[in-house]
Structures are given as structure tokens and as C-alpha cells.
Amino acid sequence: MSANGNLLVAKFGTECNVLRDQLTNRGYPDMDALNGYCQQLSRVREQREVAVVISGAVTVGRSILERGQRRPASPYS
């Protein structure tokens, strides 16, 4: 938490940082986009505190693990 109220929270959703293969619908990290966000936020950090929240872990993880298996049941169900 920012002591002086100078905190910027940047949230990048799945559609911003995951590439989908059109044939398989598998998701892959968009490294060019992620690198671009890092470069921009490193400049912002000179002026403000920055917290980054990203999505896409489930989409990418499912693509990596998917081998004809169903999505694992939620531990919260």
C-alpha cells in the first residue's frame, strides 16, 4: 500500500497477454506484449509506485496440461 497515495495498479487481462492458436484454441503467453508492459511500467516506476495484476495463468496452464483430459474440478466445489 502506498503511504503517499501515489500507487498505480495496472491490470492486464487474459485477452491482453495470451495468444490463442486458431486451430487448437490453446493459449500461449504473448511475450512481446508482456515485455512491452514491463518496459512502460519501468518508466512509470520512476514517478509512482506500481502494482501489476495479470490474468491468463489458467488459460495458458490448461493449454500446456491439456492432453485430452477434462479440466480439473475446483477444490472449492
PDB file of N, CA and C in Angstrom, residues 1-57:
ATOM      1  N   MET A   1       0.846  -1.181   0.000  1.00  0.00           N
ATOM      2  CA  MET A   1       0.000   0.000   0.000  1.00  0.00           C
ATOM      3  C   MET A   1       0.887   1.238   0.000  1.00  0.00           C
ATOM      4  N   SER A   2       0.516   2.182  -0.764  1.00  0.00           N
ATOM      5  CA  SER A   2       1.281   3.408  -0.888  1.00  0.00           C
ATOM      6  C   SER A   2       1.007   4.339   0.288  1.00  0.00           C
ATOM      7  N   ALA A   3       2.056   4.777   0.924  1.00  0.00           N
ATOM      8  CA  ALA A   3       1.899   5.683   2.059  1.00  0.00           C
ATOM      9  C   ALA A   3       1.474   7.078   1.616  1.00  0.00           C
ATOM     10  N   ASN A   4       1.825   7.444   0.393  1.00  0.00           N
ATOM     11  CA  ASN A   4       1.520   8.803  -0.068  1.00  0.00           C
ATOM     12  C   ASN A   4       0.415   8.847  -1.131  1.00  0.00           C
ATOM     13  N   GLY A   5      -0.308   7.756  -1.330  1.00  0.00           N
ATOM     14  CA  GLY A   5      -1.398   7.750  -2.296  1.00  0.00           C
ATOM     15  C   GLY A   5      -0.937   7.816  -3.739  1.00  0.00           C
ATOM     16  N   ASN A   6       0.290   7.416  -3.997  1.00  0.00           N
ATOM     17  CA  ASN A   6       0.871   7.520  -5.327  1.00  0.00           C
ATOM     18  C   ASN A   6       0.998   6.146  -5.992  1.00  0.00           C
ATOM     19  N   LEU A   7       0.042   5.274  -5.724  1.00  0.00           N
ATOM     20  CA  LEU A   7       0.093   3.904  -6.235  1.00  0.00           C
ATOM     21  C   LEU A   7      -0.710   3.768  -7.517  1.00  0.00           C
ATOM     22  N   LEU A   8      -0.112   3.159  -8.525  1.00  0.00           N
ATOM     23  CA  LEU A   8      -0.790   2.828  -9.769  1.00  0.00           C
ATOM     24  C   LEU A   8      -0.943   1.317  -9.808  1.00  0.00           C
ATOM     25  N   VAL A   9      -2.165   0.834  -9.977  1.00  0.00           N
ATOM     26  CA  VAL A   9      -2.409  -0.598 -10.138  1.00  0.00           C
ATOM     27  C   VAL A   9      -2.720  -0.838 -11.608  1.00  0.00           C
ATOM     28  N   ALA A  10      -1.898  -1.647 -12.260  1.00  0.00           N
ATOM     29  CA  ALA A  10      -2.085  -1.969 -13.676  1.00  0.00           C
ATOM     30  C   ALA A  10      -2.554  -3.410 -13.768  1.00  0.00           C
ATOM     31  N   LYS A  11      -3.728  -3.613 -14.379  1.00  0.00           N
ATOM     32  CA  LYS A  11      -4.296  -4.955 -14.528  1.00  0.00           C
ATOM     33  C   LYS A  11      -4.369  -5.286 -16.002  1.00  0.00           C
ATOM     34  N   PHE A  12      -3.758  -6.395 -16.386  1.00  0.00           N
ATOM     35  CA  PHE A  12      -3.762  -6.853 -17.760  1.00  0.00           C
ATOM     36  C   PHE A  12      -4.501  -8.179 -17.810  1.00  0.00           C
ATOM     37  N   GLY A  13      -5.630  -8.202 -18.499  1.00  0.00           N
ATOM     38  CA  GLY A  13      -6.464  -9.391 -18.577  1.00  0.00           C
ATOM     39  C   GLY A  13      -5.955 -10.401 -19.587  1.00  0.00           C
ATOM     40  N   THR A  14      -6.576 -11.560 -19.570  1.00  0.00           N
ATOM     41  CA  THR A  14      -6.188 -12.663 -20.441  1.00  0.00           C
ATOM     42  C   THR A  14      -6.114 -12.248 -21.908  1.00  0.00           C
ATOM     43  N   GLU A  15      -7.084 -11.493 -22.378  1.00  0.00           N
ATOM     44  CA  GLU A  15      -7.113 -11.114 -23.790  1.00  0.00           C
ATOM     45  C   GLU A  15      -5.948 -10.200 -24.161  1.00  0.00           C
ATOM     46  N   CYS A  16      -5.339  -9.556 -23.170  1.00  0.00           N
ATOM     47  CA  CYS A  16      -4.209  -8.658 -23.426  1.00  0.00           C
ATOM     48  C   CYS A  16      -2.869  -9.384 -23.455  1.00  0.00           C
ATOM     49  N   ASN A  17      -2.774 -10.529 -22.789  1.00  0.00           N
ATOM     50  CA  ASN A  17      -1.455 -11.147 -22.659  1.00  0.00           C
ATOM     51  C   ASN A  17      -1.393 -12.620 -23.027  1.00  0.00           C
ATOM     52  N   VAL A  18      -2.440 -13.127 -23.680  1.00  0.00           N
ATOM     53  CA  VAL A  18      -2.436 -14.521 -24.123  1.00  0.00           C
ATOM     54  C   VAL A  18      -2.779 -14.566 -25.611  1.00  0.00           C
ATOM     55  N   LEU A  19      -1.957 -15.289 -26.361  1.00  0.00           N
ATOM     56  CA  LEU A  19      -2.234 -15.535 -27.775  1.00  0.00           C
ATOM     57  C   LEU A  19      -2.935 -16.886 -27.884  1.00  0.00           C
ATOM     58  N   ARG A  20      -3.938 -16.963 -28.720  1.00  0.00           N
ATOM     59  CA  ARG A  20      -4.641 -18.231 -28.922  1.00  0.00           C
ATOM     60  C   ARG A  20      -4.319 -18.774 -30.305  1.00  0.00           C
ATOM     61  N   ASP A  21      -3.968 -20.045 -30.332  1.00  0.00           N
ATOM     62  CA  ASP A  21      -3.771 -20.737 -31.598  1.00  0.00           C
ATOM     63  C   ASP A  21      -5.148 -20.974 -32.208  1.00  0.00           C
ATOM     64  N   GLN A  22      -5.377 -20.472 -33.399  1.00  0.00           N
ATOM     65  CA  GLN A  22      -6.700 -20.547 -34.027  1.00  0.00           C
ATOM     66  C   GLN A  22      -7.123 -21.982 -34.326  1.00  0.00           C
ATOM     67  N   LEU A  23      -6.176 -22.870 -34.576  1.00  0.00           N
ATOM     68  CA  LEU A  23      -6.518 -24.253 -34.903  1.00  0.00           C
ATOM     69  C   LEU A  23      -6.823 -25.085 -33.665  1.00  0.00           C
ATOM     70  N   THR A  24      -6.038 -24.907 -32.615  1.00  0.00           N
ATOM     71  CA  THR A  24      -6.199 -25.752 -31.426  1.00  0.00           C
ATOM     72  C   THR A  24      -6.902 -25.040 -30.279  1.00  0.00           C
ATOM     73  N   ASN A  25      -7.024 -23.702 -30.372  1.00  0.00           N
ATOM     74  CA  ASN A  25      -7.592 -22.871 -29.310  1.00  0.00           C
ATOM     75  C   ASN A  25      -6.775 -22.940 -28.021  1.00  0.00           C
ATOM     76  N   ARG A  26      -5.526 -23.326 -28.134  1.00  0.00           N
ATOM     77  CA  ARG A  26      -4.641 -23.324 -26.966  1.00  0.00           C
ATOM     78  C   ARG A  26      -4.104 -21.924 -26.751  1.00  0.00           C
ATOM     79  N   GLY A  27      -3.826 -21.593 -25.497  1.00  0.00           N
ATOM     80  CA  GLY A  27      -3.316 -20.273 -25.174  1.00  0.00           C
ATOM     81  C   GLY A  27      -1.824 -20.294 -24.896  1.00  0.00           C
ATOM     82  N   TYR A  28      -1.148 -19.257 -25.341  1.00  0.00           N
ATOM     83  CA  TYR A  28       0.295 -19.113 -25.130  1.00  0.00           C
ATOM     84  C   TYR A  28       0.574 -17.699 -24.652  1.00  0.00           C
ATOM     85  N   PRO A  29       1.559 -17.530 -23.752  1.00  0.00           N
ATOM     86  CA  PRO A  29       1.885 -16.172 -23.306  1.00  0.00           C
ATOM     87  C   PRO A  29       2.333 -15.306 -24.482  1.00  0.00           C
ATOM     88  N   ASP A  30       1.852 -14.092 -24.533  1.00  0.00           N
ATOM     89  CA  ASP A  30       2.259 -13.135 -25.555  1.00  0.00           C
ATOM     90  C   ASP A  30       3.464 -12.380 -25.010  1.00  0.00           C
ATOM     91  N   MET A  31       4.635 -12.924 -25.266  1.00  0.00           N
ATOM     92  CA  MET A  31       5.852 -12.368 -24.683  1.00  0.00           C
ATOM     93  C   MET A  31       6.139 -10.956 -25.173  1.00  0.00           C
ATOM     94  N   ASP A  32       5.797 -10.639 -26.410  1.00  0.00           N
ATOM     95  CA  ASP A  32       6.006  -9.278 -26.912  1.00  0.00           C
ATOM     96  C   ASP A  32       5.158  -8.288 -26.119  1.00  0.00           C
ATOM     97  N   ALA A  33       3.896  -8.641 -25.882  1.00  0.00           N
ATOM     98  CA  ALA A  33       3.019  -7.758 -25.110  1.00  0.00           C
ATOM     99  C   ALA A  33       3.525  -7.619 -23.676  1.00  0.00           C
ATOM    100  N   LEU A  34       3.884  -8.734 -23.046  1.00  0.00           N
ATOM    101  CA  LEU A  34       4.361  -8.682 -21.661  1.00  0.00           C
ATOM    102  C   LEU A  34       5.646  -7.863 -21.539  1.00  0.00           C
ATOM    103  N   ASN A  35       6.554  -8.026 -22.475  1.00  0.00           N
ATOM    104  CA  ASN A  35       7.787  -7.222 -22.464  1.00  0.00           C
ATOM    105  C   ASN A  35       7.472  -5.743 -22.628  1.00  0.00           C
ATOM    106  N   GLY A  36       6.520  -5.418 -23.493  1.00  0.00           N
ATOM    107  CA  GLY A  36       6.118  -4.022 -23.690  1.00  0.00           C
ATOM    108  C   GLY A  36       5.544  -3.419 -22.420  1.00  0.00           C
ATOM    109  N   TYR A  37       4.685  -4.188 -21.723  1.00  0.00           N
ATOM    110  CA  TYR A  37       4.123  -3.697 -20.458  1.00  0.00           C
ATOM    111  C   TYR A  37       5.238  -3.429 -19.456  1.00  0.00           C
ATOM    112  N   CYS A  38       6.197  -4.343 -19.382  1.00  0.00           N
ATOM    113  CA  CYS A  38       7.308  -4.181 -18.427  1.00  0.00           C
ATOM    114  C   CYS A  38       8.123  -2.929 -18.731  1.00  0.00           C
ATOM    115  N   GLN A  39       8.396  -2.693 -19.999  1.00  0.00           N
ATOM    116  CA  GLN A  39       9.164  -1.505 -20.374  1.00  0.00           C
ATOM    117  C   GLN A  39       8.417  -0.221 -20.008  1.00  0.00           C
ATOM    118  N   GLN A  40       7.127  -0.187 -20.299  1.00  0.00           N
ATOM    119  CA  GLN A  40       6.344   1.006 -19.996  1.00  0.00           C
ATOM    120  C   GLN A  40       6.236   1.232 -18.488  1.00  0.00           C
ATOM    121  N   LEU A  41       5.996   0.151 -17.759  1.00  0.00           N
ATOM    122  CA  LEU A  41       5.832   0.290 -16.310  1.00  0.00           C
ATOM    123  C   LEU A  41       7.146   0.622 -15.621  1.00  0.00           C
ATOM    124  N   SER A  42       8.276   0.213 -16.194  1.00  0.00           N
ATOM    125  CA  SER A  42       9.559   0.571 -15.585  1.00  0.00           C
ATOM    126  C   SER A  42       9.776   2.084 -15.652  1.00  0.00           C
ATOM    127  N   ARG A  43       9.265   2.716 -16.702  1.00  0.00           N
ATOM    128  CA  ARG A  43       9.364   4.180 -16.796  1.00  0.00           C
ATOM    129  C   ARG A  43       8.404   4.848 -15.802  1.00  0.00           C
ATOM    130  N   VAL A  44       7.225   4.276 -15.639  1.00  0.00           N
ATOM    131  CA  VAL A  44       6.245   4.829 -14.689  1.00  0.00           C
ATOM    132  C   VAL A  44       6.781   4.738 -13.263  1.00  0.00           C
ATOM    133  N   ARG A  45       7.524   3.670 -12.974  1.00  0.00           N
ATOM    134  CA  ARG A  45       8.052   3.472 -11.616  1.00  0.00           C
ATOM    135  C   ARG A  45       8.984   4.595 -11.168  1.00  0.00           C
ATOM    136  N   GLU A  46       9.509   5.358 -12.113  1.00  0.00           N
ATOM    137  CA  GLU A  46      10.358   6.496 -11.743  1.00  0.00           C
ATOM    138  C   GLU A  46       9.540   7.576 -11.037  1.00  0.00           C
ATOM    139  N   GLN A  47       8.236   7.600 -11.298  1.00  0.00           N
ATOM    140  CA  GLN A  47       7.355   8.628 -10.743  1.00  0.00           C
ATOM    141  C   GLN A  47       6.395   8.107  -9.677  1.00  0.00           C
ATOM    142  N   ARG A  48       6.011   6.840  -9.788  1.00  0.00           N
ATOM    143  CA  ARG A  48       4.962   6.297  -8.924  1.00  0.00           C
ATOM    144  C   ARG A  48       5.308   4.883  -8.482  1.00  0.00           C
ATOM    145  N   GLU A  49       4.614   4.428  -7.438  1.00  0.00           N
ATOM    146  CA  GLU A  49       4.684   3.024  -7.064  1.00  0.00           C
ATOM    147  C   GLU A  49       3.741   2.265  -7.989  1.00  0.00           C
ATOM    148  N   VAL A  50       4.123   1.041  -8.352  1.00  0.00           N
ATOM    149  CA  VAL A  50       3.345   0.273  -9.311  1.00  0.00           C
ATOM    150  C   VAL A  50       3.071  -1.125  -8.761  1.00  0.00           C
ATOM    151  N   ALA A  51       1.825  -1.565  -8.881  1.00  0.00           N
ATOM    152  CA  ALA A  51       1.442  -2.949  -8.604  1.00  0.00           C
ATOM    153  C   ALA A  51       0.853  -3.505  -9.895  1.00  0.00           C
ATOM    154  N   VAL A  52       1.259  -4.708 -10.265  1.00  0.00           N
ATOM    155  CA  VAL A  52       0.796  -5.314 -11.507  1.00  0.00           C
ATOM    156  C   VAL A  52      -0.015  -6.569 -11.195  1.00  0.00           C
ATOM    157  N   VAL A  53      -1.165  -6.668 -11.847  1.00  0.00           N
ATOM    158  CA  VAL A  53      -2.024  -7.842 -11.737  1.00  0.00           C
ATOM    159  C   VAL A  53      -2.242  -8.351 -13.154  1.00  0.00           C
ATOM    160  N   ILE A  54      -1.937  -9.638 -13.381  1.00  0.00           N
ATOM    161  CA  ILE A  54      -2.150 -10.189 -14.722  1.00  0.00           C
ATOM    162  C   ILE A  54      -3.034 -11.416 -14.651  1.00  0.00           C
ATOM    163  N   SER A  55      -3.701 -11.684 -15.757  1.00  0.00           N
ATOM    164  CA  SER A  55      -4.535 -12.872 -15.894  1.00  0.00           C
ATOM    165  C   SER A  55      -3.956 -13.726 -17.005  1.00  0.00           C
ATOM    166  N   GLY A  56      -4.479 -14.919 -17.114  1.00  0.00           N
ATOM    167  CA  GLY A  56      -4.055 -15.792 -18.200  1.00  0.00           C
ATOM    168  C   GLY A  56      -3.429 -17.075 -17.725  1.00  0.00           C
ATOM    169  N   ALA A  57      -3.129 -17.192 -16.445  1.00  0.00           N
ATOM    170  CA  ALA A  57      -2.463 -18.393 -15.947  1.00  0.00           C
ATOM    171  C   ALA A  57      -3.300 -19.645 -16.182  1.00  0.00           C
TER     172      ALA A  57
END
